[in-house]
Short mmCIF file of C-alpha atoms and ligand atoms in Angstrom, two decimals:
data_model
loop_
_atom_site.label_atom_id
_atom_site.label_comp_id
_atom_site.label_asym_id
_atom_site.label_seq_id
_atom_site.Cartn_x
_atom_site.Cartn_y
_atom_site.Cartn_z
CA MET A 1326 0.00 -0.01 -0.03
CA ARG A 1327 2.68 2.36 1.05
CA LEU A 1328 4.77 1.57 -2.13
CA THR A 1329 1.64 2.13 -4.28
CA LEU A 1330 1.26 5.59 -2.68
CA ALA A 1331 4.82 6.38 -3.14
CA LEU A 1332 4.61 5.39 -6.90
CA ALA A 1333 1.53 7.51 -7.39
CA ALA A 1334 3.31 10.42 -5.70
CA PHE A 1335 6.21 9.89 -7.97
CA ALA A 1336 4.06 9.73 -11.04
CA ALA A 1337 2.21 12.87 -10.09
CA ALA A 1338 5.58 14.58 -9.36
CA LEU A 1339 6.63 13.80 -12.84
CA GLY A 1340 3.55 15.58 -14.01
CA SER A 1341 2.19 12.55 -15.84
CA LEU A 1342 -0.10 9.92 -14.63
CA PRO A 1343 0.47 6.37 -15.84
CA ALA A 1344 -1.68 5.43 -18.81
CA SER A 1345 -3.44 2.76 -16.58
CA ALA A 1346 -4.77 5.53 -14.11
CA ALA A 1347 -8.42 4.68 -13.86
CA GLY A 1348 -11.86 6.14 -12.94
CA VAL A 1349 -13.83 9.27 -13.18
CA ASP A 1350 -13.74 11.68 -10.11
CA LYS A 1351 -15.88 14.61 -11.36
CA LEU A 1352 -18.78 15.34 -13.79
CA TYR A 1353 -19.78 18.85 -14.34
CA VAL A 1354 -23.06 19.80 -15.79
CA LEU A 1355 -22.62 22.80 -18.07
CA TYR A 1356 -25.27 25.15 -19.55
CA CYS A 1357 -25.06 24.76 -23.34
CA GLY A 1358 -28.22 26.56 -24.27
CA GLU A 1359 -32.01 26.32 -24.21
CA ALA A 1360 -34.84 25.80 -26.55
CA SER A 1361 -38.55 26.56 -26.86
CA ALA A 1362 -41.21 25.33 -29.19
CA THR A 1363 -44.78 26.35 -29.54
CA ASP A 1364 -45.99 22.84 -30.58
CA GLN A 1365 -44.76 19.81 -28.83
CA SER A 1366 -46.29 17.49 -31.40
CA ARG A 1367 -43.35 18.18 -33.53
CA TRP A 1368 -41.75 15.34 -31.52
CA SER A 1369 -45.04 13.48 -30.84
CA PRO A 1370 -47.30 13.43 -33.80
CA GLY A 1371 -50.87 13.56 -32.60
CA VAL A 1372 -49.85 13.92 -28.93
CA ASN A 1373 -49.93 17.37 -27.05
CA VAL A 1374 -50.77 19.12 -30.31
CA GLY A 1375 -50.23 22.86 -29.84
CA VAL A 1376 -48.81 22.48 -26.30
CA PRO A 1377 -45.67 24.56 -25.94
CA ILE A 1378 -42.47 23.10 -24.51
CA GLU A 1379 -39.21 24.32 -23.04
CA LEU A 1380 -36.11 22.21 -23.45
CA SER A 1381 -32.65 22.27 -21.70
CA ASP A 1382 -29.50 21.79 -23.52
CA ASN A 1383 -26.53 20.66 -21.56
CA CYS A 1384 -22.93 19.76 -21.99
CA TYR A 1385 -21.00 17.57 -19.57
CA LEU A 1386 -17.37 17.97 -18.54
CA ILE A 1387 -15.78 14.85 -17.14
CA HIS A 1388 -12.50 14.61 -15.21
CA HIS A 1389 -10.96 11.13 -15.61
CA ALA A 1390 -7.56 10.23 -13.99
CA GLN A 1391 -6.12 10.31 -17.48
CA GLY A 1392 -7.58 13.66 -18.32
CA TRP A 1393 -10.56 15.96 -19.27
CA PHE A 1394 -13.34 14.73 -21.66
CA LEU A 1395 -16.17 16.81 -22.93
CA TRP A 1396 -19.55 15.38 -23.93
CA ASP A 1397 -21.52 17.58 -26.36
CA THR A 1398 -20.84 21.09 -27.11
CA GLY A 1399 -24.27 22.74 -27.24
CA LEU A 1400 -25.38 25.69 -29.27
CA ALA A 1401 -22.62 27.86 -30.84
CA ASP A 1402 -21.25 30.44 -28.26
CA ALA A 1403 -21.96 33.11 -31.04
CA VAL A 1404 -25.67 32.65 -30.33
CA ALA A 1405 -24.96 34.30 -26.80
CA ALA A 1406 -24.46 37.68 -28.89
CA THR A 1407 -28.14 37.63 -29.51
CA PRO A 1408 -29.88 37.74 -26.16
CA GLU A 1409 -33.50 37.14 -27.52
CA GLY A 1410 -32.17 33.88 -29.26
CA VAL A 1411 -32.26 32.73 -32.82
CA SER A 1412 -34.88 30.80 -34.91
CA GLY A 1413 -34.13 27.09 -35.63
CA ALA A 1414 -35.58 24.07 -37.50
CA ASN A 1415 -37.42 26.39 -40.01
CA GLY A 1416 -39.06 28.53 -37.22
CA ALA A 1417 -40.27 25.49 -35.19
CA LEU A 1418 -37.81 26.30 -32.57
CA ARG A 1419 -36.38 29.34 -30.59
CA LEU A 1420 -32.92 28.73 -29.54
CA LYS A 1421 -31.07 30.70 -26.91
CA ARG A 1422 -27.76 30.77 -25.07
CA THR A 1423 -27.24 33.25 -22.23
CA LYS A 1424 -23.74 32.09 -21.18
CA THR A 1425 -20.91 30.72 -23.41
CA LEU A 1426 -19.16 27.38 -23.06
CA ALA A 1427 -15.84 29.17 -23.18
CA ALA A 1428 -16.80 31.21 -20.05
CA GLN A 1429 -17.80 28.19 -18.12
CA LEU A 1430 -14.54 26.43 -18.87
CA ASP A 1431 -12.61 29.44 -18.01
CA ALA A 1432 -14.41 29.72 -14.64
CA LEU A 1433 -13.15 26.14 -13.91
CA GLY A 1434 -9.64 27.05 -15.03
CA VAL A 1435 -9.76 24.56 -17.71
CA LYS A 1436 -8.18 25.62 -21.05
CA PRO A 1437 -9.61 24.21 -24.42
CA GLY A 1438 -6.07 22.61 -24.81
CA ASP A 1439 -6.48 20.84 -21.43
CA ILE A 1440 -9.26 18.75 -22.77
CA LYS A 1441 -7.81 15.62 -24.48
CA GLY A 1442 -10.91 14.13 -25.71
CA MET A 1443 -14.56 15.04 -26.82
CA ALA A 1444 -17.55 13.40 -28.28
CA ILE A 1445 -20.80 14.72 -29.59
CA SER A 1446 -24.10 12.74 -29.54
CA HIS A 1447 -24.88 13.88 -33.04
CA THR A 1448 -24.36 16.66 -35.44
CA HIS A 1449 -27.57 18.77 -34.86
CA PRO A 1450 -26.75 22.38 -34.21
CA ASP A 1451 -27.63 22.28 -30.50
CA HIS A 1452 -24.99 19.65 -29.94
CA ILE A 1453 -22.05 20.57 -32.35
CA GLY A 1454 -21.92 24.32 -32.02
CA ASN A 1455 -18.51 24.49 -30.28
CA VAL A 1456 -16.51 21.79 -31.67
CA GLU A 1457 -13.96 24.27 -33.12
CA LEU A 1458 -13.61 25.89 -29.71
CA LEU A 1459 -11.37 22.77 -29.16
CA PRO A 1460 -9.31 22.60 -32.38
CA GLN A 1461 -6.76 20.19 -31.01
CA THR A 1462 -9.07 17.87 -29.00
CA MET A 1463 -9.41 14.37 -30.29
CA LEU A 1464 -13.05 13.91 -31.51
CA TYR A 1465 -14.80 10.59 -31.10
CA VAL A 1466 -17.58 10.33 -33.62
CA GLN A 1467 -19.29 7.35 -35.40
CA LYS A 1468 -18.10 6.90 -38.94
CA ALA A 1469 -21.76 6.99 -40.03
CA GLU A 1470 -22.23 10.43 -38.56
CA TYR A 1471 -18.93 11.76 -39.90
CA GLU A 1472 -19.65 10.65 -43.28
CA TRP A 1473 -23.32 11.68 -43.36
CA PRO A 1474 -23.39 14.55 -45.97
CA GLY A 1475 -24.37 18.08 -44.45
CA GLU A 1476 -26.23 20.73 -46.28
CA GLY A 1477 -25.41 20.79 -49.93
CA GLY A 1478 -23.14 17.86 -49.47
CA ALA A 1479 -20.78 19.78 -47.16
CA PRO A 1480 -18.67 17.91 -44.51
CA ARG A 1481 -20.12 18.13 -40.91
CA PHE A 1482 -16.60 18.50 -39.53
CA LYS A 1483 -13.43 20.36 -40.43
CA PRO A 1484 -11.29 17.78 -42.15
CA GLU A 1485 -8.16 18.97 -40.11
CA HIS A 1486 -9.86 18.39 -36.77
CA PRO A 1487 -8.25 15.34 -35.06
CA VAL A 1488 -10.72 12.53 -35.24
CA THR A 1489 -11.33 8.90 -34.13
CA LYS A 1490 -14.13 7.31 -36.33
CA LEU A 1491 -16.01 4.72 -34.51
CA ASP A 1492 -17.96 1.78 -35.74
CA GLY A 1493 -20.04 0.93 -32.60
CA ASP A 1494 -19.37 1.24 -28.98
CA HIS A 1495 -16.03 2.54 -27.57
CA ASP A 1496 -14.38 2.42 -24.02
CA VAL A 1497 -12.75 5.89 -24.02
CA PHE A 1498 -10.14 5.23 -21.22
CA GLY A 1499 -10.04 1.44 -21.33
CA ASP A 1500 -11.31 0.97 -17.70
CA GLY A 1501 -15.20 0.91 -18.45
CA SER A 1502 -15.73 4.30 -16.79
CA VAL A 1503 -16.58 6.42 -20.01
CA VAL A 1504 -18.06 4.42 -22.73
CA ILE A 1505 -19.66 5.72 -26.05
CA VAL A 1506 -22.79 3.88 -26.72
CA SER A 1507 -23.64 3.69 -30.36
CA THR A 1508 -27.36 4.60 -30.61
CA PRO A 1509 -28.29 5.30 -34.17
CA GLY A 1510 -31.77 6.43 -35.35
CA HIS A 1511 -32.24 9.94 -34.45
CA THR A 1512 -29.28 10.48 -36.91
CA PRO A 1513 -27.12 7.87 -38.78
CA GLY A 1514 -24.46 7.88 -36.16
CA HIS A 1515 -26.19 9.07 -32.99
CA GLN A 1516 -24.41 8.08 -29.80
CA SER A 1517 -25.05 8.11 -26.10
CA LEU A 1518 -22.52 8.04 -23.20
CA PHE A 1519 -22.30 5.63 -20.19
CA VAL A 1520 -20.29 7.15 -17.17
CA LYS A 1521 -19.55 5.51 -13.89
CA LEU A 1522 -19.19 7.69 -10.87
CA ALA A 1523 -18.13 6.48 -7.47
CA LYS A 1524 -20.61 8.06 -5.20
CA THR A 1525 -23.39 9.05 -7.77
CA GLY A 1526 -23.38 5.66 -9.44
CA PRO A 1527 -23.57 4.77 -13.03
CA LEU A 1528 -25.47 6.85 -15.62
CA VAL A 1529 -26.28 7.22 -19.21
CA LEU A 1530 -26.29 10.68 -20.88
CA SER A 1531 -29.02 10.28 -23.51
CA GLY A 1532 -28.10 12.62 -26.28
CA ASP A 1533 -31.36 12.95 -28.23
CA LEU A 1534 -32.20 9.25 -27.94
CA TYR A 1535 -35.02 10.68 -25.65
CA HIS A 1536 -36.06 14.30 -25.32
CA TYR A 1537 -38.33 13.87 -22.29
CA PRO A 1538 -39.32 10.96 -19.93
CA ALA A 1539 -42.77 10.23 -21.53
CA GLU A 1540 -41.00 8.67 -24.53
CA ARG A 1541 -39.93 5.84 -22.33
CA THR A 1542 -43.49 4.76 -21.45
CA LEU A 1543 -45.57 5.74 -24.38
CA LYS A 1544 -44.70 3.12 -27.03
CA ASP A 1545 -46.00 4.99 -30.04
CA PHE A 1546 -44.34 8.19 -28.98
CA ARG A 1547 -41.85 8.86 -31.71
CA PRO A 1548 -40.10 12.06 -31.15
CA PHE A 1549 -38.46 12.38 -34.44
CA ALA A 1550 -41.01 10.38 -36.36
CA GLY A 1551 -40.18 10.34 -40.07
CA ARG A 1552 -37.13 12.40 -39.76
CA GLY A 1553 -34.84 9.87 -38.42
CA ASP A 1554 -34.73 6.05 -38.81
CA ASP A 1555 -37.55 4.74 -36.67
CA ALA A 1556 -36.57 1.09 -36.67
CA LYS A 1557 -32.92 1.88 -35.76
CA GLU A 1558 -34.04 4.35 -33.04
CA ALA A 1559 -36.44 1.61 -31.50
CA SER A 1560 -33.55 -0.85 -31.29
CA SER A 1561 -31.14 1.83 -29.88
CA LYS A 1562 -33.67 2.54 -27.20
CA ALA A 1563 -34.14 -1.17 -26.45
CA LYS A 1564 -30.31 -1.50 -26.22
CA VAL A 1565 -30.00 1.42 -23.72
CA GLU A 1566 -32.90 0.24 -21.60
CA ALA A 1567 -31.11 -3.15 -21.30
CA LEU A 1568 -27.81 -1.44 -20.37
CA LEU A 1569 -29.71 0.63 -17.81
CA ARG A 1570 -31.14 -2.63 -16.21
CA ASP A 1571 -27.81 -4.53 -16.51
CA LYS A 1572 -25.70 -1.80 -14.74
CA GLY A 1573 -28.40 -0.42 -12.55
CA ALA A 1574 -27.61 3.08 -14.32
CA ALA A 1575 -29.72 6.16 -14.23
CA LEU A 1576 -30.79 7.74 -17.41
CA TRP A 1577 -30.10 11.59 -17.63
CA ILE A 1578 -32.26 12.94 -20.59
CA GLN A 1579 -30.20 16.00 -21.69
CA HIS A 1580 -33.20 18.02 -23.08
CA ASP A 1581 -35.45 17.33 -19.97
CA LEU A 1582 -35.99 20.68 -18.46
CA GLU A 1583 -37.71 19.44 -15.31
CA ALA A 1584 -34.89 16.97 -14.47
CA ASP A 1585 -32.43 19.68 -15.42
CA ALA A 1586 -33.90 22.02 -12.79
CA LYS A 1587 -32.86 19.51 -10.06
CA LEU A 1588 -29.24 19.07 -11.27
CA LYS A 1589 -26.31 20.62 -9.58
CA LYS A 1590 -24.51 22.93 -12.15
CA SER A 1591 -20.91 23.81 -12.64
CA PRO A 1592 -18.77 24.82 -10.58
CA ALA A 1593 -20.61 22.29 -8.50
CA TYR A 1594 -19.97 18.59 -9.66
CA TYR A 1595 -21.01 15.05 -9.29
CA ASP A 1596 -18.50 12.47 -7.97
ZN1 ZN B 1838 -30.88 18.15 -29.34
#
């Protein structure tokens, strides 16, 4: 035990931790924007027609023994320059950002260059807005999402951005504490994130696999009906529900405003 501690102190003194260093010790919930829509049935055809809805839009900064990792980047920081927000999804949504991601990282004393890895759930504008705030950070993305043509056939990412293209699940640090879970459907390469925290316990960050809790119980509730791949989305949901059961994990729905209101926000953190 004493030898182990001495070795750990030695490694820390060298300023580098062994590649085998394991475990997540902090997860910060960062505000990455908000959205409002006048008609909830956009996500639930025939259900709650004409009922307005407000959505949260979070990012998550994870501190692992091997370094920092960012999950999702939210709306572009530039949106913060327009306090009343901008119109999205052909006018169906109002998107707003009152605080930048850059300012929240700065408040934690974390520089973009300190963040070694990042992943985005998918390439919709409320999730990829700030990828280029971290131009040196290794981006983990499904090959299917990376190669999915954007508007006018344009690439979704800058070709010079360091990238690891995935084809399925990926254990980021090799110790099972941060695992990218492939959940296609909403978009071709949509992914969710499993995180294991010592005190809080295991959890899954949904991406847009779900937008609000009712989707888990109402079977014909298809939030992106016709705009994604419903069959793939259904099997991705079954996969995540099985994972939640197997691991005894909690599901954190990133756009769920009611759940969001109860979360501790950065600089407070979950451990
Ligand atoms: Zn979204």
